[in-house]
Amino acid sequence: MKNLITKKSSKLFNEAKKYMPGGVNSPVRAFKSVGSDPLFIARAKGQYLYDVDGNKFIDYVGSWGPMVLGHAHPDVIAAVKDTASKGTSFGAPTPYEVDMARLVRKMMPSVEVVRMVNSGTEATMSAVRAARAFTGREKIVKFAGCYHGHFDSFLIKAGSGATTFGQPDSPGVPAELAAKTLVADFNDIFSVERLFKDNNGEIAAVIVEPVVGNMGVVVPENGFLDKVLKLAHSNGALLILDEVMTGFRLARGGAQEIFGIRPDLTTFGKIIGAGLPVGAYGGREDIMRMISPDGPVYQAGTLSGNPLAMAAGLVQLKILDRQKGLYNRLEKKGKLLEDGIRRNIEKLGLRYRINRAGSMFTLFFTDQSVRDFKSALTSDTGKFRRYFGEMLQRGIYLPPSQFEAAFISTAHTERDIERTIAANYDSLKIVG
Ligand code: HOZ
């Protein structure tokens, strides 16, 4: 093990703090909860990340999910360069958008009609507006620890950075709006049932991450999603699956393909743009035709369907659509890593838990099985902080918070995974 030299990153961070809240443009990346300065990234290629001090890491953040083919995939970069040379934004339709909408519908048949936006937050916020307009109801149900972006209605018991920084309920959210968000417990169908009973005829939609990534990875128990769908429908409400993390990552057709669920609406994020700023929402034609200019529900954006983002995303989605065995290979890599970490935990006599779905995983520093927000919060975040630092010293770049998912890409090799397992062993041995 060597001591990381991070002089240039720290210098940049000190400068950044003068001009930006916390020195960053999104909270979790500030590394605050892991007690060190963030690394400033110079470049990335495949499974590797290189910081401004010249350190190289095996990357398990993958820009928080979208880099499922690894960084700077040559075909994606070629498409971006070619498209950029023809202009970067027109605020007018382009052929890319038609190809994209057609491909999304082919890969995920529940998405009959789709609208491109610029981020996952925009997607979830717009999907909820559509659901409210369609049902004529105002309340929504979300699950504690799920994170659906930073729109007011979702910053109630929110996961991801909101949990990392101990602010699952953000100030600045009007109380009247917060009162319209009802919170259930993941994997507890009775908690959903209770909300429907107590708010009869008032709930527009249930929104859920089908596999949660934002309290760390939490997998739905047998039949849970199906029961949520049935409960929503029998009460005249819609189901919105937030597939910002899972869409096109867990399977060609996302988590909905794996669990055999046909939601009314689905939301997507950055994976659609291969890492460029994109989001999208779509679903049942009768709901989506309510969106302007087909219908009265207003939602717009100059950069929506931006040609660079569409061109990059199309290349990535076409590879995901066509490459045989790609998701099996991701599953195999995920399993290899999971098995290795489990072996380490056992050998060291520890009782930590690892949750995994395909190429998404989280090691929780708790001896309880993690199936909801409450159990995720039993994790020892002090231990996680020390573990994160030890892994970083050994060249492994993990999400800098206990309450996030780590991501494997097709670029990670078995050798990378073996190195990661060895680093995990050494780190756990020190942290205990
Ligand atoms: N909300 C992201 C993780 N779920 C973190 C985004 C970032 O800090 O870049």
Coordinates of C-alpha atoms and ligand atoms in Angstrom, one line a residue:
M1 CA 0.0 0.0 0.0
K2 CA 1.3 3.5 -0.8
N3 CA 0.1 6.9 0.5
L4 CA -1.9 8.6 -2.2
I5 CA -0.5 11.9 -3.3
T6 CA -3.5 14.2 -3.8
K7 CA -1.9 17.6 -3.7
K8 CA -3.3 18.9 -6.9
S9 CA -6.8 17.7 -6.1
S10 CA -6.7 19.3 -2.7
K11 CA -5.4 22.6 -4.1
L12 CA -8.3 22.6 -6.7
F13 CA -10.8 21.8 -3.9
N14 CA -9.6 24.7 -1.8
E15 CA -10.1 27.0 -4.7
A16 CA -13.5 25.4 -5.7
K17 CA -14.8 26.0 -2.1
K18 CA -14.5 29.7 -2.6
Y19 CA -16.9 29.8 -5.5
M20 CA -19.2 26.8 -5.2
P21 CA -21.4 25.4 -2.3
G22 CA -19.1 22.8 -0.7
G23 CA -16.7 23.2 -3.7
V24 CA -18.9 21.0 -5.9
N25 CA -21.9 20.9 -8.2
S26 CA -23.5 17.9 -6.5
P27 CA -23.1 17.1 -2.8
V28 CA -22.0 13.4 -2.6
R29 CA -19.0 13.9 -4.8
A30 CA -17.5 16.3 -2.1
F31 CA -16.4 13.2 -0.2
K32 CA -17.6 14.9 3.0
S33 CA -19.0 11.8 4.6
V34 CA -15.7 9.9 4.0
G35 CA -13.7 12.6 5.5
S36 CA -11.2 13.4 2.8
D37 CA -10.9 15.9 -0.1
P38 CA -12.6 14.7 -3.3
L39 CA -10.4 13.7 -6.2
F40 CA -10.5 15.9 -9.3
I41 CA -10.7 13.7 -12.3
A42 CA -8.5 14.4 -15.3
R43 CA -9.7 11.6 -17.6
A44 CA -11.1 8.1 -17.7
K45 CA -10.9 5.1 -20.1
G46 CA -12.7 1.8 -19.9
Q47 CA -12.8 0.7 -16.2
Y48 CA -10.1 3.2 -15.1
L49 CA -10.2 6.7 -13.7
Y50 CA -7.2 9.0 -13.6
D51 CA -7.1 11.9 -11.3
V52 CA -5.2 15.2 -11.7
D53 CA -2.3 13.9 -9.5
G54 CA -1.8 11.0 -11.9
N55 CA -3.3 8.3 -9.7
K56 CA -5.1 5.5 -11.4
F57 CA -8.2 3.7 -10.0
I58 CA -10.5 0.9 -10.9
D59 CA -13.8 2.8 -11.1
Y60 CA -16.9 1.4 -9.5
V61 CA -18.9 4.7 -9.7
G62 CA -19.1 4.8 -13.5
S63 CA -20.6 8.3 -13.3
W64 CA -23.2 6.9 -11.0
G65 CA -24.3 4.3 -13.4
P66 CA -24.5 5.3 -17.1
M67 CA -21.0 4.1 -18.0
V68 CA -22.2 0.5 -18.4
L69 CA -19.8 0.0 -21.3
G70 CA -16.9 1.7 -19.5
H71 CA -15.6 5.2 -20.0
A72 CA -14.8 6.8 -23.4
H73 CA -16.1 3.9 -25.5
P74 CA -14.5 4.4 -28.9
D75 CA -17.9 4.2 -30.8
V76 CA -19.5 6.7 -28.4
I77 CA -16.7 9.1 -28.7
A78 CA -16.7 8.9 -32.5
A79 CA -20.4 9.6 -32.5
V80 CA -20.0 12.6 -30.2
K81 CA -17.2 14.1 -32.3
D82 CA -19.0 13.6 -35.6
T83 CA -22.2 15.1 -34.3
A84 CA -20.5 18.0 -32.6
S85 CA -18.9 19.0 -35.9
K86 CA -22.4 19.5 -37.3
G87 CA -23.6 21.7 -34.4
T88 CA -24.2 21.2 -30.8
S89 CA -27.9 22.4 -30.2
F90 CA -30.6 23.6 -32.5
G91 CA -33.7 23.8 -30.3
A92 CA -35.5 22.0 -33.2
P93 CA -36.2 18.3 -33.9
T94 CA -33.4 16.1 -35.3
P95 CA -33.5 12.6 -36.7
Y96 CA -31.7 11.2 -33.7
E97 CA -34.7 11.8 -31.5
V98 CA -36.9 9.6 -33.7
D99 CA -34.3 6.8 -33.7
M100 CA -34.0 7.1 -29.9
A101 CA -37.7 7.0 -29.2
R102 CA -38.2 4.0 -31.5
L103 CA -35.3 2.1 -29.9
V104 CA -36.4 2.8 -26.3
R105 CA -39.9 1.5 -27.2
K106 CA -38.3 -1.6 -28.8
M107 CA -36.1 -2.4 -25.8
M108 CA -38.8 -1.5 -23.2
P109 CA -42.3 -2.1 -24.7
S110 CA -44.2 -0.5 -21.8
V111 CA -42.7 2.8 -23.0
E112 CA -45.2 3.4 -25.9
V113 CA -44.5 7.1 -26.0
V114 CA -41.5 8.9 -24.6
R115 CA -40.4 12.5 -23.9
M116 CA -36.7 13.3 -23.6
V117 CA -35.6 15.7 -20.9
N118 CA -32.2 16.6 -19.4
S119 CA -31.9 14.7 -16.1
G120 CA -33.5 12.1 -13.9
T121 CA -34.9 14.8 -11.7
E122 CA -36.7 16.4 -14.6
A123 CA -38.0 13.0 -15.7
T124 CA -39.5 12.0 -12.3
M125 CA -40.9 15.5 -11.7
S126 CA -42.6 15.5 -15.1
A127 CA -43.9 11.9 -14.7
V128 CA -45.5 12.9 -11.5
R129 CA -47.1 15.9 -13.1
A130 CA -48.5 13.7 -15.9
A131 CA -49.8 11.2 -13.3
R132 CA -51.5 13.9 -11.3
A133 CA -53.1 15.3 -14.5
F134 CA -54.3 11.9 -15.7
T135 CA -55.8 10.8 -12.5
G136 CA -57.1 14.2 -11.3
R137 CA -55.5 13.4 -7.9
E138 CA -52.7 15.1 -6.0
K139 CA -51.1 12.7 -3.5
I140 CA -48.1 10.4 -4.4
V141 CA -46.6 7.5 -2.5
K142 CA -42.8 7.1 -2.4
F143 CA -40.7 4.8 -0.3
A144 CA -38.4 5.8 2.5
G145 CA -34.8 5.8 1.3
C146 CA -35.7 5.9 -2.4
Y147 CA -34.3 8.9 -4.2
H148 CA -36.0 10.4 -7.3
G149 CA -34.0 13.5 -7.8
H150 CA -34.2 16.8 -6.0
F151 CA -37.7 18.0 -6.9
D152 CA -39.6 19.3 -3.9
S153 CA -42.1 16.4 -3.7
F154 CA -39.4 13.8 -3.5
L155 CA -37.2 15.3 -0.8
I156 CA -39.1 13.6 1.9
K157 CA -37.3 10.7 3.6
A158 CA -35.0 10.7 0.6
G159 CA -32.0 8.5 0.0
S160 CA -28.7 9.2 -1.7
G161 CA -27.0 12.5 -0.8
A162 CA -30.0 13.5 1.3
T163 CA -29.3 10.5 3.6
T164 CA -25.5 10.8 3.3
F165 CA -25.7 14.3 4.8
G166 CA -28.4 13.5 7.3
Q167 CA -31.1 15.7 5.6
P168 CA -33.7 13.2 4.3
D169 CA -36.3 16.0 4.6
S170 CA -34.9 19.2 3.1
P171 CA -35.7 22.7 4.3
G172 CA -37.2 24.9 1.5
V173 CA -39.9 22.4 0.6
P174 CA -43.3 24.0 1.1
A175 CA -45.2 22.1 3.8
E176 CA -48.3 22.1 1.6
L177 CA -46.4 20.2 -1.0
A178 CA -44.7 17.9 1.4
A179 CA -48.1 16.9 2.8
K180 CA -49.0 15.5 -0.6
T181 CA -46.1 13.0 -0.5
L182 CA -46.9 9.9 1.5
V183 CA -44.1 7.6 2.6
A184 CA -44.2 3.8 2.7
D185 CA -41.6 1.2 3.6
F186 CA -39.8 -0.7 0.9
N187 CA -40.6 -4.4 1.0
D188 CA -43.5 -3.8 3.3
I189 CA -46.7 -4.1 1.3
F190 CA -48.9 -3.5 4.3
S191 CA -47.4 0.0 4.6
V192 CA -48.6 0.7 1.1
E193 CA -52.0 -0.8 1.8
R194 CA -52.4 1.4 4.9
L195 CA -51.7 4.5 2.8
F196 CA -54.3 3.6 0.2
K197 CA -56.8 2.9 2.9
D198 CA -56.2 6.2 4.8
N199 CA -56.2 8.3 1.6
N200 CA -58.9 6.6 -0.4
G201 CA -59.4 8.1 -3.9
E202 CA -56.6 10.7 -3.4
I203 CA -53.4 9.0 -4.5
A204 CA -52.3 9.7 -8.1
A205 CA -49.3 7.4 -8.3
V206 CA -46.8 5.2 -6.5
I207 CA -43.2 5.9 -7.5
V208 CA -40.5 3.3 -6.7
E209 CA -36.9 2.4 -7.7
P210 CA -37.6 -1.3 -8.6
V211 CA -34.1 -2.2 -7.3
V212 CA -33.2 0.6 -4.9
G213 CA -29.8 2.1 -5.5
N214 CA -30.0 5.2 -3.4
M215 CA -30.0 3.7 0.2
G216 CA -27.3 1.4 -1.2
V217 CA -28.6 -1.6 -3.2
V218 CA -31.8 -3.1 -1.8
V219 CA -33.5 -5.8 -3.8
P220 CA -37.3 -6.2 -3.8
E221 CA -38.6 -9.4 -2.1
N222 CA -40.5 -12.0 -4.0
G223 CA -43.7 -10.5 -5.5
F224 CA -43.3 -7.1 -3.8
L225 CA -43.4 -5.0 -7.0
D226 CA -46.2 -7.0 -8.4
K227 CA -48.3 -6.4 -5.3
V228 CA -47.5 -2.7 -5.4
L229 CA -48.7 -2.6 -9.0
K230 CA -51.9 -4.4 -8.2
L231 CA -52.6 -2.3 -5.2
A232 CA -52.1 0.9 -7.2
H233 CA -54.3 -0.2 -10.0
S234 CA -57.1 -1.5 -7.8
N235 CA -57.1 1.9 -6.2
G236 CA -57.2 3.9 -9.4
A237 CA -53.6 5.0 -9.1
L238 CA -50.6 4.7 -11.5
L239 CA -47.3 2.9 -11.0
I240 CA -44.2 4.9 -11.9
L241 CA -41.0 2.8 -12.0
D242 CA -37.9 5.0 -11.6
E243 CA -35.4 3.2 -13.7
V244 CA -32.8 6.0 -13.7
M245 CA -30.2 3.5 -12.4
T246 CA -31.7 0.1 -13.4
G247 CA -33.0 0.9 -16.9
F248 CA -30.9 -0.8 -19.6
R249 CA -28.4 -1.8 -16.9
L250 CA -29.9 -4.8 -15.2
A251 CA -31.3 -6.1 -18.4
R252 CA -32.0 -4.9 -22.0
G253 CA -35.6 -4.1 -20.8
G254 CA -34.5 -2.9 -17.4
A255 CA -35.8 -4.1 -14.0
Q256 CA -39.3 -4.3 -15.4
E257 CA -38.2 -7.1 -17.7
I258 CA -36.6 -9.0 -14.9
F259 CA -39.5 -8.7 -12.5
G260 CA -42.2 -9.0 -15.2
I261 CA -43.8 -5.7 -14.3
R262 CA -45.5 -3.4 -16.8
P263 CA -45.6 0.0 -15.2
D264 CA -47.8 2.9 -16.4
L265 CA -44.9 5.3 -16.6
T266 CA -41.1 4.8 -16.4
T267 CA -38.4 7.3 -15.8
F268 CA -34.8 7.2 -17.1
G269 CA -31.6 9.2 -16.5
K270 CA -28.1 9.5 -17.8
I271 CA -27.7 6.0 -19.2
I272 CA -29.8 7.1 -22.2
G273 CA -27.1 9.6 -23.0
A274 CA -24.1 7.3 -22.3
G275 CA -23.1 9.8 -19.6
L276 CA -24.2 13.0 -21.4
P277 CA -26.9 15.0 -19.6
V278 CA -30.2 13.2 -20.4
G279 CA -33.3 12.0 -18.8
A280 CA -36.6 10.7 -20.2
Y281 CA -40.1 9.6 -19.1
G282 CA -42.5 7.6 -21.0
G283 CA -45.2 4.9 -20.8
R284 CA -48.8 4.3 -21.7
E285 CA -49.9 6.2 -24.7
D286 CA -53.1 7.5 -23.2
I287 CA -51.1 9.1 -20.4
M288 CA -48.3 10.4 -22.5
R289 CA -50.7 12.0 -25.0
M290 CA -51.6 14.4 -22.3
I291 CA -48.2 16.0 -22.6
S292 CA -48.0 19.3 -24.5
P293 CA -48.4 19.8 -27.5
D294 CA -50.6 16.8 -27.8
G295 CA -52.3 17.6 -24.5
P296 CA -52.6 20.3 -21.8
V297 CA -49.8 19.1 -19.4
Y298 CA -47.0 21.6 -20.0
Q299 CA -43.3 20.5 -20.0
A300 CA -40.5 21.8 -22.2
G301 CA -36.8 22.3 -22.7
T302 CA -34.4 23.8 -25.2
L303 CA -31.8 21.1 -24.7
S304 CA -34.3 18.2 -24.5
G305 CA -33.3 15.6 -27.1
N306 CA -30.0 17.4 -27.6
P307 CA -28.2 16.0 -30.7
L308 CA -24.9 15.2 -28.9
A309 CA -26.7 13.4 -26.1
M310 CA -28.9 11.5 -28.5
A311 CA -26.1 10.5 -30.8
A312 CA -24.0 9.2 -27.8
G313 CA -26.9 7.4 -26.2
L314 CA -28.0 5.8 -29.4
V315 CA -24.6 4.2 -29.9
Q316 CA -24.6 2.8 -26.3
L317 CA -28.2 1.6 -26.5
K318 CA -27.7 -0.1 -29.8
I319 CA -24.7 -2.0 -28.3
L320 CA -26.8 -3.0 -25.3
D321 CA -29.7 -4.0 -27.6
R322 CA -27.6 -6.2 -29.9
Q323 CA -24.6 -7.6 -28.1
K324 CA -25.4 -11.2 -27.3
G325 CA -24.6 -12.3 -23.8
L326 CA -23.7 -8.8 -22.5
Y327 CA -26.0 -8.9 -19.5
N328 CA -25.0 -12.5 -18.7
R329 CA -21.4 -11.4 -18.6
L330 CA -22.2 -8.5 -16.3
E331 CA -24.1 -10.9 -14.0
K332 CA -21.0 -13.2 -14.0
K333 CA -18.7 -10.4 -13.0
G334 CA -21.1 -9.2 -10.3
K335 CA -21.3 -12.7 -8.9
L336 CA -17.5 -13.1 -9.0
L337 CA -17.1 -10.0 -7.0
E338 CA -19.9 -10.8 -4.6
D339 CA -18.6 -14.3 -3.9
G340 CA -15.1 -12.9 -3.3
I341 CA -16.3 -10.3 -0.8
R342 CA -18.5 -12.9 1.0
R343 CA -15.5 -15.2 1.3
N344 CA -13.4 -12.3 2.7
I345 CA -16.1 -11.4 5.3
E346 CA -16.3 -15.1 6.3
K347 CA -12.5 -15.6 6.5
L348 CA -12.2 -12.5 8.7
G349 CA -15.1 -13.6 11.0
L350 CA -17.1 -10.4 10.2
R351 CA -20.8 -10.2 9.7
Y352 CA -21.3 -7.5 7.1
R353 CA -23.9 -7.8 4.4
I354 CA -23.5 -7.5 0.6
N355 CA -26.6 -6.8 -1.5
R356 CA -26.3 -7.2 -5.3
A357 CA -28.5 -7.1 -8.4
G358 CA -26.6 -7.8 -11.6
S359 CA -23.9 -5.2 -12.0
M360 CA -25.0 -3.1 -9.0
F361 CA -23.9 -3.8 -5.4
T362 CA -23.3 -2.4 -1.9
L363 CA -21.4 -3.7 1.0
F364 CA -23.2 -2.6 4.2
F365 CA -21.4 -2.3 7.5
T366 CA -24.2 -3.9 9.5
D367 CA -24.9 -7.5 10.6
Q368 CA -28.6 -7.0 9.7
S369 CA -30.1 -8.1 6.5
V370 CA -30.7 -4.8 4.5
R371 CA -34.2 -4.8 3.1
D372 CA -35.5 -1.3 3.7
F373 CA -34.4 2.2 4.8
K374 CA -34.5 1.3 8.5
S375 CA -32.1 -1.6 8.1
A376 CA -29.8 0.3 5.8
L377 CA -29.5 3.0 8.5
T378 CA -28.1 0.4 11.0
S379 CA -24.9 0.5 9.0
D380 CA -21.8 1.8 10.8
T381 CA -20.9 4.8 8.6
G382 CA -17.7 5.4 10.5
K383 CA -16.5 1.9 9.4
F384 CA -17.6 2.6 5.9
R385 CA -15.6 5.8 5.9
R386 CA -12.4 4.0 7.0
Y387 CA -13.0 1.2 4.5
F388 CA -13.6 3.7 1.7
G389 CA -10.2 5.3 2.5
E390 CA -8.4 2.0 2.6
M391 CA -9.9 0.9 -0.7
L392 CA -8.9 4.2 -2.3
Q393 CA -5.3 3.8 -1.1
R394 CA -5.4 0.5 -2.9
G395 CA -6.6 2.0 -6.2
I396 CA -10.3 1.2 -5.9
Y397 CA -12.7 4.0 -6.4
L398 CA -16.0 3.3 -4.7
P399 CA -19.0 5.6 -4.2
P400 CA -18.1 7.9 -1.4
S401 CA -21.1 7.1 0.7
Q402 CA -22.6 4.0 2.4
F403 CA -26.0 4.9 0.9
E404 CA -25.2 4.6 -2.8
A405 CA -24.8 1.7 -5.3
A406 CA -21.5 0.7 -6.9
F407 CA -21.5 -0.2 -10.6
I408 CA -19.6 -2.7 -12.7
S409 CA -19.1 -2.2 -16.4
T410 CA -18.4 -4.5 -19.3
A411 CA -14.9 -3.1 -19.3
H412 CA -14.0 -4.5 -15.9
T413 CA -11.9 -7.7 -16.3
E414 CA -11.7 -10.7 -14.1
R415 CA -8.3 -9.5 -13.1
D416 CA -9.7 -6.1 -12.0
I417 CA -12.3 -8.0 -9.9
E418 CA -9.6 -10.2 -8.3
R419 CA -7.6 -7.1 -7.5
T420 CA -10.7 -5.6 -6.0
I421 CA -11.4 -8.7 -3.9
A422 CA -7.8 -8.7 -2.6
A423 CA -8.0 -4.9 -1.8
N424 CA -11.3 -5.7 0.0
Y425 CA -9.7 -8.4 2.1
D426 CA -6.8 -6.1 3.2
S427 CA -9.1 -3.2 3.9
L428 CA -11.6 -5.2 5.9
K429 CA -8.7 -6.7 7.9
I430 CA -7.6 -3.2 8.9
V431 CA -11.1 -1.8 9.5
G432 CA -12.5 -4.8 11.2
Ligands
HOZ1 N1 -27.2 11.6 -6.9 C1 -26.1 10.9 -7.3 C2 -26.0 9.5 -6.7 N2 -27.2 8.8 -6.5 C3 -24.8 11.6 -7.0 C4 -24.5 12.5 -8.1 C5 -23.2 13.3 -8.0 O1 -22.8 13.6 -6.9 O2 -22.5 13.5 -9.0

